[in-house]
């Protein structure tokens, strides 16, 4: 079988998605840790347009962009399907994956703001999370239905990264009382062995995001 | 046709996102009913079918609604397997097509709109960015087409052709309104010959609004962004009330 390599970054949720998908499919791969401040020739060669991780390299062919990689993995290794068979259900999954990607920055804006701006950001994030919970997840156990699918993988950052974002930003948005279904989903997702065993170190992530937030706020103060 | 199999498309004549879906439906030979939406006074149906974004296009099939143009294109490809495929079979080729489609959507379209909505120094900056992105696309096309001429006709237009067409099908109108030539055969020979090819496809030609209407659309978008009162745009309850949304399709 052709060699599979993943260029990733330990703190990147986009990287984690690909790891989960590969592991759920039982695909063996070599992981290469990239430093975003010191990009390797390999990365620049395999993602010349965006120069970002993750990049999947399969038999020498490079596939960048996590959502595109996820579809590639699903199509190349059909075992343990992560998308439904039915075209309409697949469209629904893709709709919510797209929604999550487009709204991620807004949901995480609490991280880049303070004071009045942050209060506004909390309100916006709450609105969007409500839409995701009520219309995306609904009564289902997972976005994918009874079992984990690409939708859950794409929203996975809500289950572990967001609590770190909240912690370092000194806010609470995704609380259990306001979002009971999302909370239940988070608990269920964290119990899935592939997810449980492949989460970045919590403390390390806290330290990393704390430093990033300080940089953001310093920049904000420069402009004020 | 049985009610359940009926295909309806809720759209608006000036929307390039809606155009994408129409091209795909026609290429696949899928009969459909077009429902023109007034985007200022959105119908109850639209709000019911697309509660999250409240936008067009929305495809209704078997009584169910599918939203977001790119999601709709993939749905069409997977549901109507007879007729030309909108994506290649091979997973790696599919990944490449999706990559460049995403690039056109996120990197090119956004920046072209920025050029439309700005002036002076800000516009010059935006124009520079568009040219940089076009250069990347031209390089990408070389890899995608692998040195062969990419022959396009009504039988083989795919998702990337459709999305690029929805952006640059109106390139002559863009040129006239913006005074800048993006589809320049000297700078971007592959891209230019590709754009020329798909604007000649019968299905695209039939769906393209007349040049004067397209010029009007771009002029309106520009005025709305730069001089809203001059554009005859009234803000009513936070919504732009315009004549554009009520003009007839052709």
XYZ file of C-alpha atoms in Angstrom:
474
model
C 0.000 0.000 0.000
C 1.257 3.467 -0.817
C 2.855 5.395 2.014
C 0.698 7.880 3.959
C 2.259 10.899 5.627
C 0.546 13.665 7.596
C 2.154 17.057 8.049
C 0.540 18.574 11.120
C 0.854 20.815 14.142
C 0.041 19.485 17.628
C -2.143 22.493 18.594
C -4.082 22.647 15.338
C -7.665 21.320 15.431
C -7.467 21.002 11.639
C -4.575 18.588 12.089
C -6.423 16.613 14.802
C -9.384 16.078 12.489
C -7.238 14.263 9.992
C -5.625 12.131 12.710
C -9.051 11.029 13.970
C -10.277 10.184 10.476
C -7.148 8.161 9.645
C -7.320 6.275 12.937
C -11.057 5.597 12.624
C -10.330 4.052 9.231
C -7.390 2.078 10.582
C -4.947 3.698 8.163
C -1.273 3.586 9.082
C 0.545 6.845 8.590
C 3.698 8.692 9.486
C 3.164 11.938 11.386
C 5.499 14.867 10.764
C 5.329 17.742 13.263
C 5.574 21.148 11.603
C 6.548 24.366 13.337
C 4.375 27.162 11.888
C 7.198 29.650 12.514
C 9.772 27.483 10.828
C 8.087 25.716 7.933
C 9.926 22.814 6.352
C 10.755 22.498 2.673
C 8.448 19.488 2.653
C 5.461 21.620 3.676
C 6.254 24.401 1.233
C 6.669 21.833 -1.515
C 3.412 19.995 -0.745
C 1.238 23.040 -0.062
C 2.772 25.837 -2.116
C -0.478 27.790 -2.376
C -1.394 28.108 1.303
C 1.780 26.870 3.045
C -0.308 25.498 5.924
C -0.948 22.275 7.783
C -2.497 19.803 7.631
C -1.283 18.248 4.400
C -1.845 14.585 3.633
C 0.733 12.982 1.373
C -0.435 9.689 -0.105
C 1.893 7.849 -2.465
C 3.681 11.131 -3.063
C 0.467 13.006 -3.921
C -0.339 15.998 -1.719
C -3.790 16.876 -0.450
C -4.076 20.106 1.595
C -7.101 21.653 3.390
C -8.602 19.575 6.187
C -12.161 19.364 4.823
C -10.822 18.233 1.453
C -8.524 15.722 3.159
C -11.495 14.304 5.094
C -13.465 13.718 1.876
C -10.367 12.182 0.278
C -9.913 9.801 3.216
C -13.592 8.833 3.078
C -13.381 8.089 -0.645
C -10.024 6.310 -0.582
C -10.641 4.078 2.460
C -14.336 3.149 2.354
C -14.217 0.944 5.503
C -16.042 2.376 8.534
C -17.903 5.039 6.509
C -17.909 8.523 8.017
C -20.543 9.931 5.668
C -24.077 8.508 5.249
C -25.036 6.622 2.088
C -28.078 8.774 1.379
C -27.353 11.839 -0.797
C -29.615 14.121 1.222
C -28.021 13.088 4.519
C -24.597 13.649 2.978
C -25.691 17.122 1.871
C -26.810 17.842 5.429
C -23.449 16.691 6.803
C -21.580 18.888 4.309
C -23.844 21.848 5.064
C -23.006 21.716 8.763
C -19.301 21.111 8.157
C -19.278 24.249 5.993
C -21.253 26.187 8.604
C -18.799 25.207 11.333
C -15.838 26.288 9.230
C -17.328 29.623 8.268
C -18.417 30.453 11.800
C -15.414 29.137 13.730
C -13.657 32.506 13.778
C -16.777 34.255 15.087
C -17.369 31.600 17.741
C -13.737 31.990 18.840
C -13.750 35.809 18.660
C -13.945 35.858 22.489
C -10.314 34.818 22.314
C -9.185 37.841 20.316
C -11.214 40.452 22.227
C -11.668 42.044 25.628
C -14.128 44.323 27.420
C -17.185 45.485 25.456
C -15.969 43.827 22.269
C -15.690 40.526 24.081
C -19.215 40.862 25.462
C -20.477 41.311 21.917
C -18.404 38.309 20.872
C -20.001 36.195 23.611
C -23.466 37.086 22.345
C -22.577 36.239 18.753
C -20.971 32.958 19.761
C -24.012 31.998 21.849
C -26.333 32.655 18.905
C -24.278 30.512 16.557
C -23.818 27.680 19.035
C -27.587 27.610 19.566
C -28.123 27.199 15.825
C -25.562 24.393 15.726
C -27.145 22.670 18.706
C -30.797 22.998 17.675
C -30.598 22.641 13.931
C -27.350 20.809 13.382
C -27.252 18.303 16.204
C -30.911 18.261 17.238
C -31.901 15.096 19.090
C -29.126 13.010 17.612
C -26.380 11.484 19.713
C -23.781 12.502 17.153
C -23.865 14.844 14.158
C -23.424 11.659 12.149
C -26.480 10.011 13.769
C -25.934 6.995 15.991
C -22.244 6.911 15.293
C -19.442 9.412 14.800
C -19.137 10.912 11.307
C -17.321 13.662 9.435
C -19.616 16.241 11.031
C -18.507 15.221 14.520
C -14.885 15.220 13.408
C -15.291 18.688 11.907
C -16.973 20.050 15.065
C -14.604 18.170 17.358
C -12.755 21.371 18.275
C -15.867 22.412 20.222
C -15.349 19.410 22.469
C -11.813 20.087 23.647
C -10.352 23.272 22.176
C -13.199 25.591 23.048
C -12.991 24.960 26.782
C -9.335 26.042 26.623
C -10.323 29.134 24.636
C -12.902 29.952 27.300
C -10.418 29.364 30.113
C -7.669 31.633 28.766
C -10.233 34.267 27.711
C -11.877 34.161 31.180
C -15.363 33.589 29.733
C -17.939 30.811 29.780
C -20.057 30.460 26.670
C -20.700 26.757 26.116
C -22.201 25.950 29.497
C -24.221 22.813 30.238
C -27.414 24.634 31.248
C -27.644 26.697 28.061
C -26.465 23.904 25.776
C -27.592 20.552 27.201
C -27.488 18.670 23.896
C -24.071 19.991 22.896
C -22.797 19.104 26.340
C -24.097 15.568 26.050
C -22.476 15.362 22.610
C -19.134 16.548 24.027
C -19.209 13.843 26.692
C -20.120 11.173 24.124
C -17.442 12.309 21.677
C -14.725 12.264 24.321
C -15.631 8.657 25.095
C -14.950 7.507 21.534
C -11.590 5.696 21.943
C -9.926 7.283 18.871
C -10.859 10.753 20.136
C -10.033 10.014 23.784
C -6.580 8.760 22.874
C -5.797 11.509 20.389
C -6.355 14.819 22.114
C -3.572 17.365 22.576
C -2.222 17.754 26.111
C -4.668 20.051 27.937
C -2.076 21.945 30.002
C 0.218 22.406 27.032
C -2.724 23.784 25.034
C -3.644 26.168 27.856
C -0.080 27.523 27.910
C 0.042 27.830 24.140
C -3.295 29.682 23.840
C -2.514 31.887 26.816
C 0.559 33.175 24.989
C -1.413 33.596 21.754
C -4.098 35.625 23.531
C -1.498 37.875 25.091
C -0.131 38.592 21.622
C -3.620 39.362 20.279
C -4.439 41.728 23.122
C -1.091 43.466 22.818
C -1.822 44.107 19.141
C -5.273 45.446 20.033
C -3.722 47.882 22.483
C -1.287 49.050 19.831
C -4.185 50.076 17.631
C -6.166 51.858 20.328
C -43.581 14.095 -12.916
C -44.674 12.798 -9.507
C -44.827 15.533 -6.892
C -42.113 13.915 -4.785
C -39.628 13.843 -7.661
C -40.240 17.448 -8.609
C -37.215 19.710 -8.508
C -37.624 23.352 -7.578
C -34.934 25.967 -7.383
C -35.488 29.098 -5.338
C -33.235 31.765 -6.712
C -32.677 35.301 -7.910
C -31.709 36.233 -11.459
C -28.613 38.278 -10.587
C -27.091 35.794 -8.165
C -23.981 33.952 -9.389
C -24.524 31.326 -6.676
C -27.935 30.531 -8.126
C -26.411 30.493 -11.627
C -24.106 27.675 -10.553
C -27.026 25.453 -9.653
C -28.924 26.299 -12.846
C -25.929 25.405 -14.998
C -25.540 22.087 -13.172
C -29.239 21.220 -13.512
C -29.217 22.013 -17.233
C -25.996 20.083 -17.889
C -27.517 17.057 -16.197
C -30.739 17.555 -18.147
C -32.834 17.808 -14.975
C -36.160 19.600 -15.465
C -36.885 22.085 -12.704
C -39.185 24.904 -11.718
C -37.474 28.207 -10.984
C -38.964 30.296 -8.207
C -37.784 33.902 -8.331
C -37.322 35.240 -4.819
C -37.578 38.879 -3.818
C -34.604 39.081 -1.469
C -36.003 42.157 0.228
C -39.353 40.549 0.966
C -38.306 36.956 1.451
C -41.075 34.436 1.056
C -42.276 32.289 3.934
C -41.223 29.295 1.877
C -37.628 30.497 1.625
C -37.421 31.174 5.361
C -38.853 27.734 5.990
C -36.505 25.986 3.567
C -33.361 27.845 4.617
C -33.886 28.888 8.221
C -30.151 29.071 8.969
C -28.976 31.433 6.204
C -32.265 32.669 4.685
C -30.522 32.882 1.313
C -30.751 31.610 -2.237
C -30.098 29.226 -3.878
C -32.217 26.550 -2.252
C -32.911 23.308 -4.088
C -36.075 21.439 -3.217
C -36.142 17.745 -4.156
C -38.433 15.068 -2.781
C -39.886 17.711 -0.506
C -36.518 18.289 1.176
C -34.420 21.441 0.966
C -30.712 21.599 0.233
C -28.853 24.883 0.779
C -25.423 26.321 -0.087
C -24.508 26.227 -3.785
C -21.447 23.963 -3.481
C -23.334 21.501 -1.270
C -26.155 21.538 -3.825
C -23.737 20.813 -6.696
C -22.366 17.742 -4.921
C -25.924 16.633 -4.097
C -26.931 16.965 -7.753
C -23.891 14.959 -8.835
C -24.598 12.156 -6.362
C -28.352 12.003 -6.983
C -28.480 12.141 -10.797
C -25.805 9.744 -11.890
C -26.991 9.644 -15.505
C -25.695 12.596 -17.433
C -22.228 14.161 -17.296
C -20.395 13.886 -13.950
C -19.660 17.159 -12.163
C -16.649 15.683 -10.376
C -14.056 13.173 -11.597
C -14.143 9.576 -10.351
C -10.623 9.394 -8.946
C -10.364 10.576 -5.292
C -7.123 12.502 -5.884
C -8.526 14.308 -8.938
C -11.664 15.057 -6.917
C -9.483 16.516 -4.163
C -7.703 18.757 -6.687
C -10.988 19.982 -8.162
C -12.346 20.681 -4.669
C -9.131 22.483 -3.751
C -9.257 24.873 -6.693
C -13.009 25.353 -6.322
C -12.420 26.350 -2.709
C -9.603 28.653 -3.845
C -11.820 30.414 -6.399
C -14.608 30.703 -3.843
C -12.563 31.947 -0.906
C -9.519 33.669 -2.379
C -10.692 35.033 -5.727
C -14.389 35.774 -5.322
C -13.945 37.599 -2.015
C -11.192 39.780 -3.423
C -13.015 40.579 -6.657
C -15.970 41.723 -4.530
C -13.553 43.861 -2.546
C -12.445 45.557 -5.782
C -16.101 46.177 -6.658
C -16.820 47.701 -3.254
C -13.779 49.946 -2.882
C -12.042 52.887 -4.514
C -8.747 54.741 -4.472
C -5.862 53.171 -2.581
C -7.989 50.445 -1.031
C -9.138 49.399 -4.494
C -5.601 49.411 -5.874
C -4.536 47.114 -3.061
C -7.469 44.784 -3.714
C -6.719 44.701 -7.445
C -3.127 43.715 -6.690
C -4.360 40.831 -4.531
C -6.701 39.609 -7.278
C -3.824 39.550 -9.761
C -1.700 37.582 -7.292
C -4.488 35.041 -6.849
C -5.056 34.818 -10.603
C -1.369 34.047 -11.048
C -1.650 31.208 -8.522
C -4.730 29.901 -10.319
C -2.976 30.030 -13.705
C -0.138 27.939 -12.217
C -2.650 25.576 -10.656
C -4.418 25.104 -13.964
C -1.171 24.034 -15.610
C -0.942 21.258 -13.032
C -4.638 20.445 -13.242
C -4.779 20.204 -17.019
C -1.333 18.611 -17.187
C -0.364 20.317 -20.403
C -3.454 19.187 -22.289
C -5.989 21.699 -23.553
C -9.040 21.512 -21.368
C -11.875 21.065 -23.785
C -15.207 22.244 -22.392
C -18.649 21.707 -23.758
C -22.123 21.160 -22.369
C -21.212 17.524 -21.833
C -18.289 17.907 -19.508
C -18.563 21.055 -17.425
C -17.652 20.224 -13.862
C -17.885 21.954 -10.493
C -14.701 23.993 -10.977
C -15.776 25.147 -14.466
C -19.186 26.077 -13.086
C -17.829 28.043 -10.123
C -15.247 29.899 -12.193
C -17.912 30.609 -14.780
C -20.195 32.068 -12.101
C -17.410 34.510 -11.202
C -15.818 35.377 -14.544
C -18.665 34.684 -16.954
C -19.391 38.368 -16.365
C -15.777 39.453 -16.878
C -16.634 41.883 -19.680
C -19.168 43.645 -17.458
C -16.596 43.705 -14.641
C -14.051 45.234 -17.013
C -16.480 47.923 -18.120
C -17.517 48.900 -14.592
C -14.171 48.516 -12.829
C -11.865 49.639 -15.635
C -9.532 46.720 -14.962
C -9.022 43.624 -17.108
C -8.730 40.499 -14.974
C -9.096 37.964 -17.747
C -6.026 39.096 -19.644
C -4.873 36.602 -22.303
C -1.321 37.882 -22.120
C -0.972 37.557 -18.373
C -3.150 34.464 -17.968
C -3.347 32.542 -21.256
C -4.717 29.263 -19.840
C -7.311 30.959 -17.667
C -8.404 33.305 -20.476
C -8.875 30.536 -23.020
C -10.770 28.537 -20.394
C -13.099 31.466 -19.586
C -13.708 32.060 -23.310
C -14.497 28.361 -23.761
C -17.097 28.101 -21.057
C -18.829 31.365 -21.965
C -19.421 29.777 -25.385
C -21.138 26.684 -23.967
C -24.785 26.766 -25.071
C -26.175 26.165 -21.586
C -24.093 29.001 -20.110
C -24.983 31.363 -22.942
C -28.687 30.685 -22.481
C -28.494 31.400 -18.754
C -26.303 34.491 -18.940
C -28.168 37.769 -18.413
C -27.540 40.345 -21.164
C -24.339 42.395 -20.880
C -26.233 45.604 -20.036
C -27.985 43.905 -17.133
C -24.703 42.578 -15.789
C -23.149 46.044 -16.046
C -26.131 47.341 -14.090
C -25.604 44.703 -11.389
C -21.944 45.605 -10.910
C -22.667 49.328 -10.990
C -25.341 48.826 -8.397
C -23.101 46.733 -6.115
C -20.452 49.428 -6.367
C -22.817 52.292 -5.667
C -24.411 50.449 -2.799
C -21.033 50.065 -1.128
C -19.617 53.509 -1.887
C -22.568 55.892 -2.153
C -25.718 54.199 -0.843
C -27.978 57.256 -1.120
C -26.913 57.847 -4.728
C -27.637 54.216 -5.551
C -31.255 54.922 -4.777
C -30.913 52.569 -1.910
C -33.265 53.227 0.946
C -32.556 51.571 4.201
C -35.799 50.288 5.626
C -35.562 48.493 8.910
C -31.953 47.679 8.291
C -32.595 46.220 4.845
C -31.623 47.785 1.552
C -34.759 48.417 -0.478
C -33.766 48.473 -4.078
C -35.086 48.251 -7.538
C -32.547 45.559 -8.425
C -34.243 42.939 -6.361
C -37.519 43.594 -8.119
C -36.301 43.772 -11.726
C -37.516 41.046 -13.972
C -35.071 38.301 -14.897
C -34.287 39.021 -18.547
